[in-house]
Amino acid sequence: AGHPRGMREEKELYSNPLYAGRKNPMEGLVNKDDFEKGLDEAWERAKPKGSTVTVKDKLKELSTQNSPHWWRNEHGVADVGC
């Protein structure tokens, strides 16, 4: 899954404390609750009429999502033997 040199350089990059949490999409948010509140407000204004989807439920669903076709997904790569 990727060139050995690139994988090594990426490992070295993420071992640096400045880049340690860069794979986490919520990393760097000053106030996660404020972000979620703003997202919820925007969704309430933009959602289609009759939609029952909520931001809270969608964020919970996405937090446990497994994307097997993403090349960095260890489970997906292990399944196809890359």
CSV table of N, CA and C in Angstrom, one decimal:
chain,number,residue,atom,x,y,z
A,1,ALA,N,0.9,-1.2,0.0
A,1,ALA,CA,0.0,0.0,0.0
A,1,ALA,C,0.9,1.2,0.0
A,2,GLY,N,1.4,1.6,-1.2
A,2,GLY,CA,2.2,2.7,-1.2
A,2,GLY,C,3.7,2.3,-1.4
A,3,HIS,N,4.5,3.2,-1.9
A,3,HIS,CA,5.9,3.0,-2.0
A,3,HIS,C,6.6,2.9,-0.7
A,4,PRO,N,7.5,2.0,-0.5
A,4,PRO,CA,8.2,1.9,0.8
A,4,PRO,C,8.8,3.2,1.3
A,5,ARG,N,9.4,4.0,0.4
A,5,ARG,CA,10.1,5.2,0.8
A,5,ARG,C,9.0,6.2,1.3
A,6,GLY,N,7.9,6.3,0.5
A,6,GLY,CA,6.8,7.2,1.0
A,6,GLY,C,6.2,6.8,2.3
A,7,MET,N,6.0,5.5,2.5
A,7,MET,CA,5.5,5.0,3.8
A,7,MET,C,6.5,5.4,4.9
A,8,ARG,N,7.8,5.2,4.7
A,8,ARG,CA,8.8,5.5,5.7
A,8,ARG,C,8.8,7.0,6.0
A,9,GLU,N,8.7,7.8,5.0
A,9,GLU,CA,8.7,9.3,5.2
A,9,GLU,C,7.4,9.7,5.9
A,10,GLU,N,6.3,9.1,5.6
A,10,GLU,CA,5.1,9.4,6.3
A,10,GLU,C,5.1,9.0,7.8
A,11,LYS,N,5.7,7.9,8.1
A,11,LYS,CA,5.9,7.4,9.4
A,11,LYS,C,6.8,8.4,10.2
A,12,GLU,N,7.8,8.9,9.6
A,12,GLU,CA,8.7,9.8,10.2
A,12,GLU,C,8.0,11.2,10.5
A,13,LEU,N,7.2,11.6,9.5
A,13,LEU,CA,6.5,12.8,9.7
A,13,LEU,C,5.5,12.7,10.8
A,14,TYR,N,4.7,11.7,10.9
A,14,TYR,CA,3.7,11.6,12.0
A,14,TYR,C,4.4,11.2,13.4
A,15,SER,N,5.6,10.9,13.4
A,15,SER,CA,6.3,10.7,14.7
A,15,SER,C,6.7,12.0,15.3
A,16,ASN,N,6.7,13.1,14.5
A,16,ASN,CA,7.0,14.4,15.0
A,16,ASN,C,5.7,14.9,15.7
A,17,PRO,N,5.9,15.4,17.0
A,17,PRO,CA,4.8,15.9,17.8
A,17,PRO,C,3.9,16.9,17.1
A,18,LEU,N,4.5,17.7,16.2
A,18,LEU,CA,3.7,18.7,15.5
A,18,LEU,C,2.7,18.2,14.5
A,19,TYR,N,2.9,16.9,14.1
A,19,TYR,CA,2.1,16.3,13.1
A,19,TYR,C,1.4,15.1,13.6
A,20,ALA,N,1.5,14.8,14.9
A,20,ALA,CA,1.0,13.5,15.5
A,20,ALA,C,-0.5,13.2,15.2
A,21,GLY,N,-1.4,14.2,15.3
A,21,GLY,CA,-2.8,13.9,15.1
A,21,GLY,C,-3.3,14.3,13.8
A,22,ARG,N,-2.5,14.5,12.8
A,22,ARG,CA,-3.0,15.0,11.5
A,22,ARG,C,-4.0,14.2,10.7
A,23,LYS,N,-4.0,12.9,11.0
A,23,LYS,CA,-5.0,12.0,10.4
A,23,LYS,C,-6.4,12.2,10.9
A,24,ASN,N,-6.5,12.8,12.1
A,24,ASN,CA,-7.8,13.0,12.7
A,24,ASN,C,-8.5,14.2,12.1
A,25,PRO,N,-9.6,14.1,11.4
A,25,PRO,CA,-10.2,15.3,10.8
A,25,PRO,C,-10.7,16.4,11.7
A,26,MET,N,-10.9,16.0,13.0
A,26,MET,CA,-11.3,17.0,14.0
A,26,MET,C,-10.1,17.7,14.7
A,27,GLU,N,-8.9,17.2,14.4
A,27,GLU,CA,-7.7,17.8,14.9
A,27,GLU,C,-7.5,19.2,14.5
A,28,GLY,N,-7.2,20.1,15.5
A,28,GLY,CA,-7.0,21.5,15.2
A,28,GLY,C,-8.2,22.4,15.4
A,29,LEU,N,-9.4,21.8,15.6
A,29,LEU,CA,-10.5,22.6,15.9
A,29,LEU,C,-10.4,23.3,17.2
A,30,VAL,N,-10.6,24.5,17.3
A,30,VAL,CA,-10.5,25.2,18.6
A,30,VAL,C,-11.6,24.8,19.6
A,31,ASN,N,-12.8,24.7,19.0
A,31,ASN,CA,-14.0,24.3,19.8
A,31,ASN,C,-14.8,23.3,19.0
A,32,LYS,N,-14.7,22.0,19.2
A,32,LYS,CA,-15.5,21.0,18.5
A,32,LYS,C,-17.0,21.2,18.7
A,33,ASP,N,-17.4,21.5,19.9
A,33,ASP,CA,-18.8,21.7,20.1
A,33,ASP,C,-19.4,22.8,19.4
A,34,ASP,N,-18.6,23.9,19.3
A,34,ASP,CA,-19.1,25.1,18.5
A,34,ASP,C,-19.2,24.7,17.0
A,35,PHE,N,-18.2,24.0,16.5
A,35,PHE,CA,-18.3,23.5,15.1
A,35,PHE,C,-19.5,22.7,14.8
A,36,GLU,N,-19.8,21.7,15.7
A,36,GLU,CA,-21.0,20.9,15.6
A,36,GLU,C,-22.3,21.7,15.7
A,37,LYS,N,-22.3,22.7,16.5
A,37,LYS,CA,-23.5,23.5,16.7
A,37,LYS,C,-23.7,24.3,15.4
A,38,GLY,N,-22.7,24.9,14.8
A,38,GLY,CA,-22.8,25.6,13.6
A,38,GLY,C,-23.2,24.7,12.4
A,39,LEU,N,-22.6,23.5,12.4
A,39,LEU,CA,-23.0,22.5,11.3
A,39,LEU,C,-24.5,22.2,11.5
A,40,ASP,N,-24.9,22.0,12.7
A,40,ASP,CA,-26.3,21.6,12.9
A,40,ASP,C,-27.3,22.7,12.5
A,41,GLU,N,-26.9,24.0,12.8
A,41,GLU,CA,-27.7,25.1,12.4
A,41,GLU,C,-27.8,25.3,10.9
A,42,ALA,N,-26.6,25.1,10.2
A,42,ALA,CA,-26.6,25.2,8.8
A,42,ALA,C,-27.4,24.1,8.1
A,43,TRP,N,-27.3,22.8,8.7
A,43,TRP,CA,-28.1,21.7,8.1
A,43,TRP,C,-29.6,22.0,8.3
A,44,GLU,N,-30.0,22.5,9.4
A,44,GLU,CA,-31.4,22.7,9.7
A,44,GLU,C,-32.0,23.7,8.6
A,45,ARG,N,-31.2,24.7,8.2
A,45,ARG,CA,-31.6,25.6,7.2
A,45,ARG,C,-31.6,25.0,5.8
A,46,ALA,N,-30.7,24.1,5.5
A,46,ALA,CA,-30.5,23.6,4.2
A,46,ALA,C,-31.1,22.3,3.9
A,47,LYS,N,-31.5,21.5,4.9
A,47,LYS,CA,-32.0,20.2,4.6
A,47,LYS,C,-33.3,20.1,3.9
A,48,PRO,N,-33.5,19.1,3.1
A,48,PRO,CA,-34.7,18.9,2.3
A,48,PRO,C,-35.9,18.8,3.2
A,49,LYS,N,-37.0,19.2,2.8
A,49,LYS,CA,-38.3,19.1,3.6
A,49,LYS,C,-38.6,17.6,3.8
A,50,GLY,N,-38.9,17.3,5.1
A,50,GLY,CA,-39.2,15.9,5.4
A,50,GLY,C,-38.0,15.1,5.8
A,51,SER,N,-36.8,15.6,5.7
A,51,SER,CA,-35.6,14.8,6.0
A,51,SER,C,-35.5,14.6,7.5
A,52,THR,N,-35.2,13.3,7.8
A,52,THR,CA,-35.1,13.0,9.3
A,52,THR,C,-33.6,12.8,9.7
A,53,VAL,N,-32.7,13.1,8.8
A,53,VAL,CA,-31.2,13.1,9.1
A,53,VAL,C,-30.9,14.2,10.0
A,54,THR,N,-30.1,13.8,11.1
A,54,THR,CA,-29.6,14.8,12.0
A,54,THR,C,-28.1,14.9,12.0
A,55,VAL,N,-27.5,16.0,12.3
A,55,VAL,CA,-26.1,16.1,12.3
A,55,VAL,C,-25.5,15.2,13.3
A,56,LYS,N,-26.1,15.1,14.5
A,56,LYS,CA,-25.5,14.3,15.6
A,56,LYS,C,-25.5,12.8,15.1
A,57,ASP,N,-26.6,12.3,14.5
A,57,ASP,CA,-26.6,11.0,14.1
A,57,ASP,C,-25.6,10.7,12.9
A,58,LYS,N,-25.5,11.7,12.0
A,58,LYS,CA,-24.6,11.5,10.9
A,58,LYS,C,-23.1,11.5,11.3
A,59,LEU,N,-22.8,12.4,12.2
A,59,LEU,CA,-21.4,12.4,12.7
A,59,LEU,C,-21.0,11.2,13.5
A,60,LYS,N,-22.0,10.6,14.2
A,60,LYS,CA,-21.8,9.4,14.9
A,60,LYS,C,-21.6,8.2,13.9
A,61,GLU,N,-22.4,8.2,12.8
A,61,GLU,CA,-22.2,7.2,11.8
A,61,GLU,C,-20.9,7.3,11.1
A,62,LEU,N,-20.5,8.5,10.8
A,62,LEU,CA,-19.2,8.7,10.1
A,62,LEU,C,-18.0,8.4,10.9
A,63,SER,N,-18.1,8.6,12.3
A,63,SER,CA,-17.0,8.3,13.2
A,63,SER,C,-16.6,6.8,13.2
A,64,THR,N,-17.6,5.9,12.8
A,64,THR,CA,-17.3,4.5,12.8
A,64,THR,C,-17.3,3.9,11.4
A,65,GLN,N,-17.2,4.8,10.4
A,65,GLN,CA,-17.2,4.4,9.0
A,65,GLN,C,-15.9,3.6,8.7
A,66,ASN,N,-16.1,2.6,7.9
A,66,ASN,CA,-15.0,1.8,7.4
A,66,ASN,C,-15.0,2.0,5.9
A,67,SER,N,-13.9,2.6,5.3
A,67,SER,CA,-13.8,2.8,3.9
A,67,SER,C,-12.8,1.8,3.3
A,68,PRO,N,-13.3,0.6,2.9
A,68,PRO,CA,-12.4,-0.4,2.5
A,68,PRO,C,-11.6,-0.1,1.2
A,69,HIS,N,-12.1,0.8,0.4
A,69,HIS,CA,-11.4,1.1,-0.8
A,69,HIS,C,-10.3,2.3,-0.7
A,70,TRP,N,-10.3,2.9,0.5
A,70,TRP,CA,-9.2,3.9,0.7
A,70,TRP,C,-7.9,3.2,0.9
A,71,TRP,N,-6.9,3.6,0.2
A,71,TRP,CA,-5.7,2.8,0.2
A,71,TRP,C,-4.9,2.8,1.5
A,72,ARG,N,-5.2,3.7,2.4
A,72,ARG,CA,-4.6,3.7,3.7
A,72,ARG,C,-5.4,2.9,4.7
A,73,ASN,N,-6.5,2.3,4.4
A,73,ASN,CA,-7.3,1.6,5.3
A,73,ASN,C,-6.6,0.2,5.5
A,74,GLU,N,-6.1,-0.1,6.7
A,74,GLU,CA,-5.4,-1.3,7.0
A,74,GLU,C,-6.3,-2.5,6.7
A,75,HIS,N,-7.6,-2.4,7.1
A,75,HIS,CA,-8.4,-3.6,6.9
A,75,HIS,C,-8.7,-3.9,5.5
A,76,GLY,N,-9.0,-2.8,4.7
A,76,GLY,CA,-9.2,-3.0,3.3
A,76,GLY,C,-8.0,-3.6,2.5
A,77,VAL,N,-6.9,-3.0,2.9
A,77,VAL,CA,-5.6,-3.5,2.2
A,77,VAL,C,-5.3,-4.9,2.6
A,78,ALA,N,-5.5,-5.3,3.9
A,78,ALA,CA,-5.3,-6.6,4.3
A,78,ALA,C,-6.2,-7.6,3.6
A,79,ASP,N,-7.4,-7.2,3.3
A,79,ASP,CA,-8.4,-8.1,2.7
A,79,ASP,C,-8.0,-8.4,1.2
A,80,VAL,N,-7.4,-7.5,0.5
A,80,VAL,CA,-7.0,-7.7,-0.9
A,80,VAL,C,-5.6,-8.1,-1.0
A,81,GLY,N,-4.8,-8.1,0.1
A,81,GLY,CA,-3.4,-8.6,0.0
A,81,GLY,C,-2.4,-7.7,-0.5
A,82,CYS,N,-2.7,-6.4,-0.5
A,82,CYS,CA,-1.7,-5.4,-1.0
A,82,CYS,C,-0.6,-5.1,0.0
